[in-house]
Coordinates of C-alpha atoms and ligand atoms in Angstrom, one line a residue:
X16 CA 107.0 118.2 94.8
X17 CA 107.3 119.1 98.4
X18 CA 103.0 120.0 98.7
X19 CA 100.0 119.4 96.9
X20 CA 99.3 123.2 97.2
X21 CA 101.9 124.2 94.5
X22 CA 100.1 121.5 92.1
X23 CA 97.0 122.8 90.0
X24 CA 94.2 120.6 88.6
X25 CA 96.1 119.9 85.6
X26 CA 99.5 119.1 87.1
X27 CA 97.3 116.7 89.8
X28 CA 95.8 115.0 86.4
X29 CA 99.0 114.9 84.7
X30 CA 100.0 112.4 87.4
X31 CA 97.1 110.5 87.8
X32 CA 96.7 109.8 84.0
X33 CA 100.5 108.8 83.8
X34 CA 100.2 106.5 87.0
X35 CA 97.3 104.6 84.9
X36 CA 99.2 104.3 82.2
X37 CA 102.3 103.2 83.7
X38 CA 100.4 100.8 85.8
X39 CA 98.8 99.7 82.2
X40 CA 102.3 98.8 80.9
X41 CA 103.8 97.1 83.6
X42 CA 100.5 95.1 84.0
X43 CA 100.9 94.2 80.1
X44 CA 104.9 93.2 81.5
X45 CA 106.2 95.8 79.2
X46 CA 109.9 97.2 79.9
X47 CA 109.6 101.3 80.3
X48 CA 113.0 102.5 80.9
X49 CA 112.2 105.7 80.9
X50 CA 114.8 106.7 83.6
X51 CA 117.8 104.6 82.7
X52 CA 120.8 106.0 83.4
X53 CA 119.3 108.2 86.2
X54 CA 119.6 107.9 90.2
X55 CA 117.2 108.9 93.0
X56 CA 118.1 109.6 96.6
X57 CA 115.8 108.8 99.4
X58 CA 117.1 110.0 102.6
X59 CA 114.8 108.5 105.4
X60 CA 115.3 110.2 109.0
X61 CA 111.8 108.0 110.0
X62 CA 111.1 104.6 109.3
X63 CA 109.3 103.2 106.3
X64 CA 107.8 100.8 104.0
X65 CA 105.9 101.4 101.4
X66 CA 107.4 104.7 100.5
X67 CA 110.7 103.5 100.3
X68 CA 109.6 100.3 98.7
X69 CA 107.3 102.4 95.8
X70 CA 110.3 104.7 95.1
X71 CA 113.5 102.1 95.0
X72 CA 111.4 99.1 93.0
X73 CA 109.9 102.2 91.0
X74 CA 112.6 103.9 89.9
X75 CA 114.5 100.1 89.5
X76 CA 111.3 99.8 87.0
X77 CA 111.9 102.7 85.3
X78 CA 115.6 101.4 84.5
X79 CA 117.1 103.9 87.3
X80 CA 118.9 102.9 90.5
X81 CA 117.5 104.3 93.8
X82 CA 120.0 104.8 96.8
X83 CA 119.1 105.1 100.4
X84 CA 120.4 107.6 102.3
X85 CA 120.4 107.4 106.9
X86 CA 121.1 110.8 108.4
X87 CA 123.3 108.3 110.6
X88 CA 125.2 107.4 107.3
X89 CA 125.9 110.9 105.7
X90 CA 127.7 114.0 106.9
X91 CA 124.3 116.0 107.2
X92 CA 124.2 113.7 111.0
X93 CA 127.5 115.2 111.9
X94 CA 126.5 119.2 111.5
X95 CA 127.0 119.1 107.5
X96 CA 124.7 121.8 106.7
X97 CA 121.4 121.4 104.3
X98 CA 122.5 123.7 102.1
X99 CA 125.9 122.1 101.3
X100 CA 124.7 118.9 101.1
X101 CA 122.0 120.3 98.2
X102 CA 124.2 121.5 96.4
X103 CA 126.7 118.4 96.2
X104 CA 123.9 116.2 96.1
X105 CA 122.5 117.7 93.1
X106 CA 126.2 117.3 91.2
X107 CA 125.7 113.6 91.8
X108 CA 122.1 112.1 91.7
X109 CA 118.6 113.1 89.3
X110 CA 116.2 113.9 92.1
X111 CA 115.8 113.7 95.8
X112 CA 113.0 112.1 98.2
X113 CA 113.0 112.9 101.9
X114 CA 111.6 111.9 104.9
X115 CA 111.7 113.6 107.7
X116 CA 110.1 115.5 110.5
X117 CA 110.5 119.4 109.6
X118 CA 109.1 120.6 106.6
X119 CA 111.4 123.2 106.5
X120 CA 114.5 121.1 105.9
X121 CA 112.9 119.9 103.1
X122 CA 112.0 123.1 101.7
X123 CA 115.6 124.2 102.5
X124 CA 117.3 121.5 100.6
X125 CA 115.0 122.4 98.1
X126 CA 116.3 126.2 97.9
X127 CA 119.7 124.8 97.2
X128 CA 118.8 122.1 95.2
X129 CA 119.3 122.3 91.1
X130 CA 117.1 118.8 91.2
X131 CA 113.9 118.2 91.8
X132 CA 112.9 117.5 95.4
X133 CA 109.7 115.1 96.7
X134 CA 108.2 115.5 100.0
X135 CA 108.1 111.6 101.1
X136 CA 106.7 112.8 104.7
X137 CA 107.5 115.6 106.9
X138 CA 105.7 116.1 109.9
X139 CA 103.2 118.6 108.1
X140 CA 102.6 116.9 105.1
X141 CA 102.6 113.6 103.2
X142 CA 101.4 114.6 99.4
X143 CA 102.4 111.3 97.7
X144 CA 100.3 109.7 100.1
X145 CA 97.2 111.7 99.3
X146 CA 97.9 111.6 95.3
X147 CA 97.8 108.0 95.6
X148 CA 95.0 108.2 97.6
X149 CA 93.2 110.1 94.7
X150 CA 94.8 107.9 92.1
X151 CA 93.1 105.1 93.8
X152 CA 89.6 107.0 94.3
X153 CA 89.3 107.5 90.5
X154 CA 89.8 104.0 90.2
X155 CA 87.1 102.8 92.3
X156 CA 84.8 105.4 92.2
X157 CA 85.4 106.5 88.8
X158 CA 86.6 110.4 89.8
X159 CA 86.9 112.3 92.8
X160 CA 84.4 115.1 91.3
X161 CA 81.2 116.0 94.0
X162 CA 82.4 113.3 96.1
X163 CA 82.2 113.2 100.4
X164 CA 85.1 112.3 101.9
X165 CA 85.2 111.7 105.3
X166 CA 88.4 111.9 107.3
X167 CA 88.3 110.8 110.8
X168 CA 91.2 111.3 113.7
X169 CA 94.0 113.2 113.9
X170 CA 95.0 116.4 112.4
X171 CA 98.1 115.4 111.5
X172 CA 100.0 115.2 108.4
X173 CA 98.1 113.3 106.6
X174 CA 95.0 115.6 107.4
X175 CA 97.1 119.0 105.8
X176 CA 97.6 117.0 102.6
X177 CA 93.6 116.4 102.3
X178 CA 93.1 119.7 102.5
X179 CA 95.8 121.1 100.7
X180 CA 94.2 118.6 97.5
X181 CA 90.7 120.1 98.7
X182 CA 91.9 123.0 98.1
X183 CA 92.7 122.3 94.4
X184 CA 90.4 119.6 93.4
X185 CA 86.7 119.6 93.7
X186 CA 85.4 117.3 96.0
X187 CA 84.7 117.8 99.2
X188 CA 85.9 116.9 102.6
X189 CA 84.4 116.7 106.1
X190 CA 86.8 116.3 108.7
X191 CA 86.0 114.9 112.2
X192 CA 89.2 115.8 114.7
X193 CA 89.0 115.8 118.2
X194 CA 89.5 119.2 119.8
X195 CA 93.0 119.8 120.6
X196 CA 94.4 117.8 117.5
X197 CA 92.7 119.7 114.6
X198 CA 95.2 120.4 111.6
X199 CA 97.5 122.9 110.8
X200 CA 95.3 126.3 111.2
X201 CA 96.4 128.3 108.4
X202 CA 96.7 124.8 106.1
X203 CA 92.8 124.9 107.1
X204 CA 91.8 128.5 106.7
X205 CA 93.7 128.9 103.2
X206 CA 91.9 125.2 102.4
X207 CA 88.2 127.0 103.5
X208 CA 88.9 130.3 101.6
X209 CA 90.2 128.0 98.5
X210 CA 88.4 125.0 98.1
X211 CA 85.4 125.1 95.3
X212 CA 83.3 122.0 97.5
X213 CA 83.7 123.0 100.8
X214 CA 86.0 121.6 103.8
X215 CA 84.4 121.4 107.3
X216 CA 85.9 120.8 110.4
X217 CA 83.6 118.7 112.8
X218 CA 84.0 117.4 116.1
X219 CA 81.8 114.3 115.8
X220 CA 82.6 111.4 113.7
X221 CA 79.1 110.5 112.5
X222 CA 78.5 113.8 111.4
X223 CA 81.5 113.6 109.2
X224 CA 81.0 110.3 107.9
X225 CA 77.1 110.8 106.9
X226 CA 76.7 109.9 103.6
X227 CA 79.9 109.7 102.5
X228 CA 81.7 107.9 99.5
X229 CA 85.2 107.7 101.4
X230 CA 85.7 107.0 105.3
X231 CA 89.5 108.0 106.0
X232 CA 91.6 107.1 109.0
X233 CA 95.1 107.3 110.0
X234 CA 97.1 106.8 113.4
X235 CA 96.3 108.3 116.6
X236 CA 100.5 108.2 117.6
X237 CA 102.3 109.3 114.0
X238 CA 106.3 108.7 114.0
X239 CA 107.6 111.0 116.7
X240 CA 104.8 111.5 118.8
X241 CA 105.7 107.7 120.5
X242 CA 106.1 109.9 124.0
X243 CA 102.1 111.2 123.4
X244 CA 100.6 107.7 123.0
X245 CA 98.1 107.3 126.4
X246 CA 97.0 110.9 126.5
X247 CA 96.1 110.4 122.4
X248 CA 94.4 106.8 123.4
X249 CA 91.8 108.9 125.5
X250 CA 91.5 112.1 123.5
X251 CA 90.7 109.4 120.2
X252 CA 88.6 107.0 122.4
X253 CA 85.4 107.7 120.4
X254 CA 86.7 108.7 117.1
X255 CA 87.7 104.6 116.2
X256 CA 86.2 104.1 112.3
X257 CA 83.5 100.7 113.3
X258 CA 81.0 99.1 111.7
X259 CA 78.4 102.0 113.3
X260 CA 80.4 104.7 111.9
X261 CA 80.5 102.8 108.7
X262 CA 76.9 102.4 108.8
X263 CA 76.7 106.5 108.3
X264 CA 78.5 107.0 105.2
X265 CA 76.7 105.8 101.3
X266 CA 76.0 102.2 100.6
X267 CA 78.9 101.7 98.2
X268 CA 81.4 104.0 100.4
X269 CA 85.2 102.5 100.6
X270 CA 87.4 102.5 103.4
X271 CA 91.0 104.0 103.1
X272 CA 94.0 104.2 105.5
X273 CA 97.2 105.3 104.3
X274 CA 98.8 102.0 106.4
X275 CA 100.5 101.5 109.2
X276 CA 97.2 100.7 110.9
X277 CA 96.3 99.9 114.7
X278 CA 93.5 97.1 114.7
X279 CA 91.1 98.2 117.5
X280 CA 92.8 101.7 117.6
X281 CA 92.0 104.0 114.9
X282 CA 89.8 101.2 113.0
X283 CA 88.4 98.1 113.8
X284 CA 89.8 95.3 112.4
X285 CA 86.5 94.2 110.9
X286 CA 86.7 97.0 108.9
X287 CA 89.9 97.7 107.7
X288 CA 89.4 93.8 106.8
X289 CA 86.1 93.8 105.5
X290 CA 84.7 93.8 102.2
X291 CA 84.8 97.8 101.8
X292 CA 88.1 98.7 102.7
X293 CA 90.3 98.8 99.8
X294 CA 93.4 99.4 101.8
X295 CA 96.0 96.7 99.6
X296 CA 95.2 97.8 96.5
X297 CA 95.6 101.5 97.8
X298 CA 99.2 100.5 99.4
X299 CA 99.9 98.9 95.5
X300 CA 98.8 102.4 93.8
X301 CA 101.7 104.0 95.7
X302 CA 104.0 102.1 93.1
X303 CA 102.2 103.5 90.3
X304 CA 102.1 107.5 91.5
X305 CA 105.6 107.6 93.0
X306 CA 106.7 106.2 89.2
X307 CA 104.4 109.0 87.7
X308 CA 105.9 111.6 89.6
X309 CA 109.5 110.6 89.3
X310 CA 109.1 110.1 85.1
X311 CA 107.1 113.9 85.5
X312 CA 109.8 115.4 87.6
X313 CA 113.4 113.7 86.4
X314 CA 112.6 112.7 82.7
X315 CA 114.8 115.4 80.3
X316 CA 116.7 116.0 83.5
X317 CA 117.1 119.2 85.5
X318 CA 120.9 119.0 86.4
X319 CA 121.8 122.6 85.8
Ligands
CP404 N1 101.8 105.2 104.1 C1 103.2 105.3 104.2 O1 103.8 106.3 103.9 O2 103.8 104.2 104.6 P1 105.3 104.0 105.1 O3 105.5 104.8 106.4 O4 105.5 102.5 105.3 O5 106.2 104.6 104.0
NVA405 N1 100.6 110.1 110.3 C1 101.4 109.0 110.1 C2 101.5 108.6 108.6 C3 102.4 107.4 108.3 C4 102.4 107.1 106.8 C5 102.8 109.3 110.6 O1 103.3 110.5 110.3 O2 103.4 108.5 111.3

């Protein structure tokens, strides 16, 4: 699971339909063990909450046992090389989750690997964000099929994942990026050449967020970009999501952010905090997805 790209419709549906039903069952306060006896690995080399939190209490629900992993605290910080550490790993644990900032060390570990491996954030992508994200758009707006969604700010990782998923599912997505921090071009140029509802890259926030059912934001500074933070204050200036810009997109639109948010940066707080913005209940859905993947991924077992 290290991109949204490699999933099809089907395997996307697979996990949303699980995710409602395991959010169904633990709602009821049914036990669903169906993980016992297996062990996740979350090796964090950037901070987190909700991603840690949504795989260690998920897999605990599933009757598993999550451990986390600091590069500080394994031989992989003191020149241990990815490939080793795959191959030991996957004589120990179930599955792997890692954070980090190249995408290629995860795809690495996952060439040595004999479990299965989920992205939880590189610097390119974050798919269990964006499944979530969908997970939680089918909830509210009863599918993601035909719909707008608008996604203003930075072309960062969050931004490859949307259209990596516009790429495979058919809604579409209007993207409003300042110039100079547009997304990954050949993430964009496969999305345009592959995507049934269209993707479109925009410069002016308005234009993306006319008439749409989802306004989108995330950070102007993500995790490692700390150094970058006044020179991305100007270049964002006028791409905050307000009330006005608000005022653009459909009547019933929602209002997403993947969280951490900046009040008064990216959004205003009277939005993220207002009636449309659905932002807590989208954080809660991570617990359902990353449970639907892991059962998807580690039930049966792939130790080899
Ligand atoms: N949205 C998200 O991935 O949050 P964390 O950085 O807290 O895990
Ligand atoms: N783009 C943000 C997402 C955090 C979940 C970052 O990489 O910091």
């Amino acid at each position: 699971m290290l991109t949204i790209h490699d999933l099809d419709v089907d395997g996307c549906n697979e996990i949303f339909d699980r995710a409602k039903s395991l959010k169904e069952l633990l709602y009821r306060g049914e036990v669903h063990e169906s993980l016992r006896g297996k062990t996740l690995g979350m090796l964090f080399d950037k901070s987190s909450t909700r991603t840690r939190l949504s795989f260690e209490a998920g897999i605990h629900q599933l009757g598993g046992t999550g451990i986390f992993l600091s590069r500080r605290d394994i031989q992989l910080g003191r020149g241990e090389t990815v490939a080793d550490t795959a191959r030991i790993m996957s004589r120990y644990i179930d599955g792997m989750m890692i954070r980090t900032f190249e995408q290629g060390l995860i795809e690495e570990f996952a060439k040595y690997a004999t479990i299965p491996v989920i992205n939880g954030l590189t610097d390119l992508l974050h798919p269990c964000q964006v499944l979530s994200d969908l997970f939680t758009i089918i909830e509210k707006k009863g599918g993601y099929e035909g719909l707008k969604i608008a996604y203003i700010g930075d072309g960062n990782n969050m931004t490859n994942s949307w259209i990596n998923a516009a790429a495979r599912l058919p809604f579409h997505l209007a993207l409003a990026c300042p110039e100079g921090y547009d997304p990954d071009e050949s993430i964009l140029e496969r999305g345009i050449r592959e995507s049934k509802e269209g993707i479109e890259l925009l410069r002016i926030p308005a234009d993306a967020a006319s008439g749409a059912d989802v306004i989108y934001t995330d950070v102007w500074v993500s995790m490692g970009q700390e150094d970058e933070q006044e020179e991305r204050e100007a270049a964002f200036r006028e791409y905050q999501v307000d009330e006005k810009l608000v005022g653009c997109a459909k009547d019933d639109a929602i209002i997403m952010h993947c969280l951490p948010a900046h009040r008064g940066e990216e959004i205003a707080a009277s939005v993220i905090d207002g009636p449309k913005s659905v932002i807590i209940d989208q954080a809660e859905n991570r617990l359902h997805v990353q449970k639907a993947i892991m059962e998807i991924l580690m039930v049966g077992g792939n130790r080899r």
